[in-house]
Amino acid sequence: MNDFSKTRQRFYLPEDLIYLDGNSLGPLPLAARSRMQEVLQHEWGEQLIRGWNQCEWMGLSERTGDRIARLIGAPGGSVIVGDTLSLKVYQALAAALALNPDRRLVISDSGNFPTDLYMADGLLRLLDRGYRIETPAPEDVAASLSDEVAVLMLTEVDYRSGRLHDMQALTGRAHELGIITVWDLAHSAGAIEVDLAAARADFAVGCTYKYLNGGPGAPAFIYVAPELIDSVEPALSGWLGHQAPFDFERRYRAANGIRRMRIGTPPVLALAVLDAALDVWDDIDMSSVRSKSQQLSELFITEVERRAPMLRLASPRDADQRGSQVSFQFEHGYAVVQALIADNVIGDFRAPDVMRFGFAPLYVDEQDIVEAADRLDIILSEKRWDNPAYFERAAVT
Ligand SMILES: *Cc1c(COP(=O)(O)O)cnc(C)c1O
């Protein structure tokens, strides 16, 4: 069992702040702060170009990939970090489609995050081979699978409701029908137990700035099943996915293994920060994170419903059907979230009316939950949200 009071001390959290938004942007790990200083001064500053070799900058994408692999049930050498999640979705889908060249249908779901669907639309349009994408309701995905489907592309945990897909069952069913699977783990990695190897997932992608606390805009990761990687022809064939980038050959030859999913120069500063942010996970076992996060989310639902019956639970009531977040719907949800933020409780809002709260046991405890519910109660009962300042939409919600 992990001692989460110890992990909490490894983060910088402003005084009196209750942070229930680690599902959007994790807080600052103290190790990341000192690592950034050190890399700026001693690596970039002192070493300059020599840093690529002296400080092993080039190895950071694979090293951080291996550290993430442990958290998502993937073997070493099957995960690599770089670029943004949108790009990793594109790469994974392009590779998956090429492995199923005679089929023209992609299935996702209506709860998927817009960028995943936008990237898919753009890719299918570019390929111009008669591809179609369908987005049934999440509960209808299994029934939409057939032997006409090339790729099943899903986000495991719904960003709005927290509803969890059964990765193992859906991947199994997909494989029976000859379908390749792409799983987005944006709200799974560091939040719930994921076992890509046991589920026999083909491709997976995810963020590192949410539950993995890699910092704003931290690079994304991609997993390719080891038995597939050497048949993947990279669609984004950048020089760092080349077998020998520094031979500067005219012809592209894909590198062996997961390195072929690199594209261009790795974001060294961001990777160094991520590497330090991953330190806290070294002694963590995901089953204790999951059970603690379930306890916290159950407590939050109980405490909120007891005080605020006007809110409607927008997440599955069964903790086993949810990721690590709880959402409530309320007509004036945006204003309530702004009032909460003004009162030092940070959650977030997703249009049209969803208030979203994420639970990261590494730095959130029971006391935070009860205190957050108390402050929410006051905001609702005293209608403190009914303030023109709280109705003005910011650019980022
Ligand atoms: C957060 C999130 C993204 C964000 O993609 P970026 O390229 O990092 O901006 C994409 N997909 C899902 C499912 C997400 O939750």
Coordinates of C-alpha atoms and ligand atoms in Angstrom, one line a residue:
M1 CA 0.0 0.0 0.0
N2 CA 1.4 3.4 -0.9
D3 CA 1.7 6.2 1.6
F4 CA 0.0 9.1 -0.2
S5 CA 0.8 11.6 2.5
K6 CA 4.4 11.2 1.4
T7 CA 3.7 11.7 -2.3
R8 CA 1.8 14.9 -1.6
Q9 CA 4.9 16.4 -0.1
R10 CA 6.7 15.9 -3.4
F11 CA 4.4 18.5 -5.1
Y12 CA 4.3 22.3 -4.9
L13 CA 0.7 23.2 -4.1
P14 CA -0.2 26.8 -3.2
E15 CA -1.4 27.3 0.4
D16 CA -5.1 26.6 1.0
L17 CA -5.7 25.5 -2.6
I18 CA -7.7 22.4 -3.3
Y19 CA -6.7 21.1 -6.7
L20 CA -9.3 18.9 -8.4
D21 CA -8.1 19.5 -12.0
G22 CA -5.1 17.1 -12.3
N23 CA -7.1 15.5 -15.1
S24 CA -6.4 18.6 -17.2
L25 CA -3.0 19.7 -15.9
G26 CA -1.1 18.0 -13.0
P27 CA 0.6 20.2 -10.4
L28 CA 4.4 21.0 -10.3
P29 CA 6.5 18.2 -8.9
L30 CA 9.3 19.7 -6.8
A31 CA 11.8 17.4 -8.6
A32 CA 10.7 18.9 -11.9
R33 CA 11.5 22.4 -10.7
S34 CA 15.0 21.6 -9.7
R35 CA 15.6 19.5 -12.8
M36 CA 14.6 22.4 -15.0
Q37 CA 17.1 24.8 -13.3
E38 CA 19.8 22.2 -13.6
V39 CA 19.1 21.4 -17.3
L40 CA 19.0 25.1 -18.2
Q41 CA 22.2 26.0 -16.5
H42 CA 24.4 22.9 -16.5
E43 CA 23.2 21.2 -19.7
W44 CA 22.0 23.8 -22.2
G45 CA 24.0 26.6 -20.7
E46 CA 27.3 24.9 -20.2
Q47 CA 27.3 22.1 -22.6
L48 CA 25.5 23.7 -25.6
I49 CA 25.5 21.4 -28.6
R50 CA 27.7 18.9 -26.7
G51 CA 24.6 18.1 -24.5
W52 CA 23.2 15.8 -27.2
N53 CA 26.0 13.4 -26.4
Q54 CA 27.3 14.4 -22.9
C55 CA 23.8 14.6 -21.4
E56 CA 22.1 11.9 -23.5
W57 CA 19.4 14.2 -24.6
M58 CA 18.7 11.9 -27.6
G59 CA 17.8 9.0 -25.2
L60 CA 15.1 10.9 -23.3
S61 CA 12.2 9.9 -25.6
E62 CA 12.9 6.2 -25.0
R63 CA 13.8 6.6 -21.3
T64 CA 10.6 8.4 -20.4
G65 CA 8.7 6.0 -22.7
D66 CA 10.0 3.0 -20.7
R67 CA 9.0 4.7 -17.4
I68 CA 5.5 5.3 -18.7
A69 CA 5.3 1.7 -20.1
R70 CA 5.4 0.3 -16.5
L71 CA 2.3 2.3 -15.6
I72 CA 0.2 1.1 -18.5
G73 CA 1.2 -2.6 -18.6
A74 CA 3.4 -2.3 -21.6
P75 CA 6.8 -4.0 -22.0
G76 CA 10.1 -2.0 -22.2
G77 CA 10.9 -0.7 -25.6
S78 CA 7.3 -0.4 -26.7
V79 CA 6.5 3.2 -25.8
I80 CA 8.2 6.4 -27.0
V81 CA 7.6 10.1 -26.1
G82 CA 7.5 13.2 -28.2
D83 CA 5.2 15.6 -30.1
T84 CA 1.6 16.3 -29.1
L85 CA -1.2 13.8 -28.5
S86 CA -3.0 15.0 -31.6
L87 CA 0.0 14.0 -33.7
K88 CA 0.3 10.7 -32.0
V89 CA -3.4 10.0 -32.7
Y90 CA -2.7 10.7 -36.4
Q91 CA 0.4 8.5 -36.5
A92 CA -1.4 5.6 -34.8
L93 CA -4.5 5.8 -36.9
A94 CA -2.5 6.0 -40.1
A95 CA -0.4 3.0 -39.2
A96 CA -3.5 1.0 -38.1
L97 CA -5.3 1.7 -41.4
A98 CA -2.3 0.6 -43.4
L99 CA -2.4 -2.7 -41.5
N100 CA -5.9 -3.3 -42.7
P101 CA -5.7 -2.1 -46.3
D102 CA -8.9 -3.7 -47.7
R103 CA -11.4 -2.1 -45.2
R104 CA -12.8 1.4 -45.3
L105 CA -14.6 2.0 -42.0
V106 CA -13.3 3.5 -38.8
I107 CA -15.4 3.3 -35.6
S108 CA -15.0 5.7 -32.7
D109 CA -17.7 7.1 -30.4
S110 CA -19.6 10.3 -29.9
G111 CA -17.9 10.9 -26.5
N112 CA -14.4 11.0 -28.0
F113 CA -12.4 14.1 -27.5
P114 CA -12.8 16.5 -30.5
T115 CA -9.1 16.5 -31.5
D116 CA -9.0 12.7 -31.9
L117 CA -12.0 12.9 -34.3
Y118 CA -10.7 16.0 -36.1
M119 CA -7.3 14.4 -36.7
A120 CA -9.1 11.3 -38.0
D121 CA -11.3 13.4 -40.3
G122 CA -8.2 15.1 -41.7
L123 CA -6.3 11.9 -42.3
L124 CA -9.2 10.2 -44.0
R125 CA -9.8 13.2 -46.2
L126 CA -6.1 13.3 -47.2
L127 CA -6.0 9.5 -48.0
D128 CA -9.0 10.1 -50.3
R129 CA -9.8 6.4 -50.6
G130 CA -13.4 6.3 -49.6
Y131 CA -12.8 6.0 -45.9
R132 CA -15.7 6.7 -43.5
I133 CA -15.8 7.3 -39.7
E134 CA -18.8 6.5 -37.5
T135 CA -19.3 7.7 -34.0
P136 CA -22.0 5.7 -32.3
A137 CA -22.9 6.4 -28.6
P138 CA -20.4 4.8 -26.3
E139 CA -22.7 2.0 -25.2
D140 CA -23.4 1.1 -28.9
V141 CA -19.7 0.7 -29.9
A142 CA -19.6 -3.1 -29.4
A143 CA -22.7 -3.6 -31.6
S144 CA -21.2 -1.4 -34.3
L145 CA -18.3 -3.7 -34.9
S146 CA -18.3 -5.9 -38.0
D147 CA -15.8 -7.4 -40.4
E148 CA -16.1 -4.2 -42.5
V149 CA -14.4 -2.2 -39.8
A150 CA -10.7 -1.4 -40.3
V151 CA -9.9 0.4 -37.0
L152 CA -11.6 0.8 -33.7
M153 CA -10.3 4.1 -32.2
L154 CA -11.5 5.0 -28.7
T155 CA -10.6 7.0 -25.7
E156 CA -10.8 4.7 -22.7
V157 CA -12.0 7.3 -20.2
D158 CA -14.6 9.8 -21.5
Y159 CA -13.2 13.3 -20.9
R160 CA -16.6 14.7 -20.0
S161 CA -18.4 12.0 -18.0
G162 CA -15.5 9.8 -16.9
R163 CA -17.3 6.8 -18.3
L164 CA -14.8 3.9 -18.8
H165 CA -14.7 1.5 -21.8
D166 CA -13.9 -2.1 -21.2
M167 CA -10.6 -2.2 -23.1
Q168 CA -10.0 -5.9 -22.7
A169 CA -13.5 -6.9 -23.9
L170 CA -13.7 -4.5 -26.8
T171 CA -10.2 -5.3 -28.0
G172 CA -10.9 -9.0 -27.8
R173 CA -14.1 -8.6 -29.8
A174 CA -12.4 -6.3 -32.4
H175 CA -9.6 -8.9 -32.9
E176 CA -12.2 -11.7 -33.5
L177 CA -13.5 -9.5 -36.4
G178 CA -10.0 -8.6 -37.7
I179 CA -10.1 -5.0 -36.5
I180 CA -7.0 -3.1 -35.4
T181 CA -7.4 -1.1 -32.2
V182 CA -6.1 2.4 -31.2
W183 CA -6.7 3.4 -27.6
D184 CA -6.3 6.9 -26.3
L185 CA -5.1 6.8 -22.7
A186 CA -5.2 10.6 -22.1
H187 CA -7.4 10.1 -18.9
S188 CA -6.1 6.7 -18.1
A189 CA -2.3 6.9 -17.7
G190 CA -1.5 7.6 -14.1
A191 CA -5.3 7.5 -13.2
I192 CA -6.4 3.9 -13.5
E193 CA -4.8 0.4 -13.9
V194 CA -4.1 -0.2 -17.6
D195 CA -2.7 -3.4 -18.9
L196 CA -2.1 -3.0 -22.6
A197 CA -0.2 -6.3 -22.9
A198 CA -3.1 -8.3 -21.3
A199 CA -5.7 -6.5 -23.4
R200 CA -3.6 -7.2 -26.5
A201 CA -4.1 -3.6 -27.6
D202 CA -2.4 -2.8 -31.0
F203 CA -1.8 0.9 -30.6
A204 CA -2.2 3.3 -27.7
V205 CA -1.4 7.0 -27.2
G206 CA -1.7 9.5 -24.3
C207 CA -0.8 12.7 -22.6
T208 CA 1.8 13.3 -20.0
Y209 CA 0.5 16.7 -18.7
K210 CA -2.6 15.3 -17.1
Y211 CA -2.2 12.7 -14.4
L212 CA 1.5 12.2 -15.1
N213 CA 2.2 15.8 -14.1
G214 CA 4.7 16.6 -16.9
G215 CA 3.8 20.3 -17.2
P216 CA 1.8 22.4 -19.6
G217 CA 2.3 21.2 -23.2
A218 CA 4.4 18.2 -22.1
P219 CA 5.0 15.7 -24.9
A220 CA 2.7 12.8 -25.6
F221 CA 3.5 9.0 -25.8
I222 CA 2.7 6.3 -28.2
Y223 CA 2.7 2.5 -27.8
V224 CA 2.8 0.0 -30.6
A225 CA 2.4 -3.7 -29.8
P226 CA 5.9 -5.3 -30.2
E227 CA 4.7 -7.9 -32.7
L228 CA 3.4 -5.1 -35.0
I229 CA 6.0 -2.4 -34.8
D230 CA 8.3 -3.7 -37.5
S231 CA 5.4 -3.8 -40.0
V232 CA 4.5 -0.2 -39.3
E233 CA 5.3 2.2 -42.2
P234 CA 5.4 5.6 -40.5
A235 CA 3.1 8.2 -42.1
L236 CA 5.0 11.0 -40.5
S237 CA 8.4 9.9 -41.7
G238 CA 10.7 12.4 -40.0
W239 CA 14.4 12.1 -39.9
L240 CA 14.5 10.9 -36.3
G241 CA 12.4 7.9 -37.1
H242 CA 15.1 7.0 -39.7
Q243 CA 17.3 4.0 -39.1
A244 CA 20.4 6.2 -39.3
P245 CA 19.5 9.9 -39.0
F246 CA 23.1 11.1 -39.0
D247 CA 23.9 9.3 -42.3
F248 CA 21.7 11.9 -43.9
E249 CA 20.6 9.5 -46.7
R250 CA 18.2 10.6 -49.4
R251 CA 16.0 7.6 -48.9
Y252 CA 13.9 7.1 -45.8
R253 CA 14.4 3.8 -44.0
A254 CA 12.4 3.3 -40.8
A255 CA 14.3 2.6 -37.6
N256 CA 13.9 -0.7 -35.9
G257 CA 11.3 -0.9 -33.1
I258 CA 9.5 1.9 -31.5
R259 CA 12.1 4.6 -32.5
R260 CA 10.4 4.7 -35.9
M261 CA 7.5 6.6 -34.2
R262 CA 9.8 9.5 -33.5
I263 CA 9.4 12.4 -35.9
G264 CA 11.8 15.3 -35.4
T265 CA 14.1 16.8 -32.8
P266 CA 12.9 15.9 -29.3
P267 CA 11.7 18.7 -26.9
V268 CA 14.6 18.2 -24.5
L269 CA 13.6 20.8 -21.8
A270 CA 10.1 19.3 -21.7
L271 CA 11.3 15.8 -21.7
A272 CA 13.8 16.5 -18.8
V273 CA 10.9 18.0 -16.8
L274 CA 8.8 15.0 -17.6
D275 CA 11.6 12.6 -16.6
A276 CA 11.8 14.3 -13.2
A277 CA 8.0 14.3 -12.8
L278 CA 8.0 10.5 -13.4
D279 CA 10.3 10.0 -10.3
V280 CA 7.3 10.1 -8.0
W281 CA 5.8 7.1 -9.8
D282 CA 8.8 4.8 -9.3
D283 CA 7.5 3.3 -6.0
I284 CA 3.8 3.6 -6.8
D285 CA 1.7 0.7 -7.7
M286 CA -1.3 1.6 -9.8
S287 CA -3.7 -0.7 -8.0
S288 CA -3.4 1.4 -4.8
V289 CA -3.8 4.6 -6.9
R290 CA -7.0 3.2 -8.3
S291 CA -8.5 2.1 -5.1
K292 CA -7.7 5.4 -3.4
S293 CA -9.1 7.3 -6.3
Q294 CA -12.3 5.3 -6.1
Q295 CA -12.6 6.0 -2.4
L296 CA -12.0 9.7 -3.0
S297 CA -14.5 9.9 -5.8
E298 CA -17.2 8.0 -3.9
L299 CA -16.7 10.3 -1.0
F300 CA -17.0 13.4 -3.2
I301 CA -20.3 12.1 -4.7
T302 CA -21.8 11.3 -1.3
E303 CA -20.7 14.7 0.2
V304 CA -21.9 16.7 -2.8
E305 CA -25.3 14.9 -3.2
R306 CA -26.0 15.3 0.5
R307 CA -25.5 19.1 0.3
A308 CA -26.5 20.0 -3.3
P309 CA -29.5 18.0 -4.6
M310 CA -29.9 20.4 -7.5
L311 CA -26.7 19.0 -9.2
R312 CA -27.1 16.0 -11.5
L313 CA -24.5 13.3 -11.5
A314 CA -23.2 13.1 -15.0
S315 CA -20.8 10.2 -14.4
P316 CA -21.6 6.5 -13.9
R317 CA -22.6 5.8 -10.3
D318 CA -20.7 2.6 -10.2
A319 CA -17.0 3.4 -9.4
D320 CA -15.8 0.5 -11.6
Q321 CA -17.4 2.1 -14.6
R322 CA -15.6 5.4 -14.1
G323 CA -12.1 6.7 -14.5
S324 CA -10.7 9.1 -11.9
Q325 CA -13.1 12.0 -12.3
V326 CA -16.6 12.9 -11.4
S327 CA -18.8 15.3 -13.3
F328 CA -22.0 17.0 -12.3
Q329 CA -24.4 18.9 -14.6
F330 CA -25.9 22.2 -13.6
E331 CA -27.4 24.9 -15.8
H332 CA -25.1 27.5 -14.4
G333 CA -22.1 25.1 -14.2
Y334 CA -19.7 27.6 -15.7
A335 CA -20.5 30.3 -13.1
V336 CA -20.3 27.8 -10.3
V337 CA -16.9 26.6 -11.4
Q338 CA -15.7 30.2 -11.6
A339 CA -17.0 30.9 -8.0
L340 CA -15.3 27.8 -6.8
I341 CA -12.0 28.9 -8.3
A342 CA -12.4 32.3 -6.6
D343 CA -12.8 30.3 -3.4
N344 CA -9.6 28.3 -4.1
V345 CA -11.2 25.0 -5.3
I346 CA -10.1 24.3 -8.8
G347 CA -12.2 22.1 -11.0
D348 CA -13.1 22.8 -14.6
F349 CA -16.0 23.1 -17.0
R350 CA -16.9 21.4 -20.2
A351 CA -19.6 22.8 -22.5
P352 CA -22.6 22.8 -22.4
D353 CA -23.1 22.4 -18.6
V354 CA -20.6 19.9 -17.1
M355 CA -18.6 20.7 -14.0
R356 CA -15.7 18.3 -13.8
F357 CA -13.6 17.2 -10.8
G358 CA -10.5 15.0 -11.0
F359 CA -9.1 13.0 -8.2
A360 CA -5.4 12.3 -8.0
P361 CA -4.5 10.4 -4.8
L362 CA -0.8 11.5 -5.2
Y363 CA -1.8 14.9 -3.8
V364 CA -5.5 15.0 -3.0
D365 CA -6.9 13.5 0.3
E366 CA -10.2 13.0 2.1
Q367 CA -9.9 16.3 3.9
D368 CA -9.7 18.2 0.6
I369 CA -12.8 16.4 -0.6
V370 CA -14.9 17.3 2.4
E371 CA -13.6 20.9 2.3
A372 CA -14.4 21.2 -1.4
A373 CA -17.9 20.0 -0.9
D374 CA -18.4 22.5 2.0
R375 CA -17.2 25.4 -0.2
L376 CA -19.4 24.2 -3.1
D377 CA -22.4 24.0 -0.7
I378 CA -21.9 27.7 0.4
I379 CA -21.6 28.8 -3.2
L380 CA -24.9 27.1 -4.2
S381 CA -26.9 27.8 -1.1
E382 CA -25.9 31.5 -1.0
K383 CA -26.1 31.7 -4.8
R384 CA -22.6 33.2 -4.9
W385 CA -22.2 32.0 -8.4
D386 CA -24.8 34.6 -9.5
N387 CA -22.3 37.3 -10.2
P388 CA -21.8 38.8 -13.7
A389 CA -18.0 38.3 -13.4
Y390 CA -18.5 34.6 -13.3
F391 CA -20.5 34.4 -16.5
E392 CA -17.7 35.8 -18.7
R393 CA -16.1 33.0 -20.7
A394 CA -12.3 32.8 -20.6
A395 CA -10.5 31.6 -23.7
V396 CA -9.5 28.4 -22.0
T397 CA -12.2 26.7 -19.9
Ligands
LIG1 C1 -6.3 16.0 -23.4 C2 -6.7 15.3 -24.6 C3 -6.1 15.5 -25.9 C4 -5.2 16.7 -26.1 O1 -4.4 16.6 -27.2 P1 -3.2 17.6 -27.4 O2 -2.6 17.3 -28.7 O3 -2.2 17.3 -26.3 O4 -3.7 19.0 -27.3 C5 -6.4 14.7 -26.9 N1 -7.3 13.6 -26.8 C6 -7.8 13.4 -25.6 C7 -8.7 12.2 -25.5 C8 -7.6 14.2 -24.5 O5 -8.2 13.9 -23.3

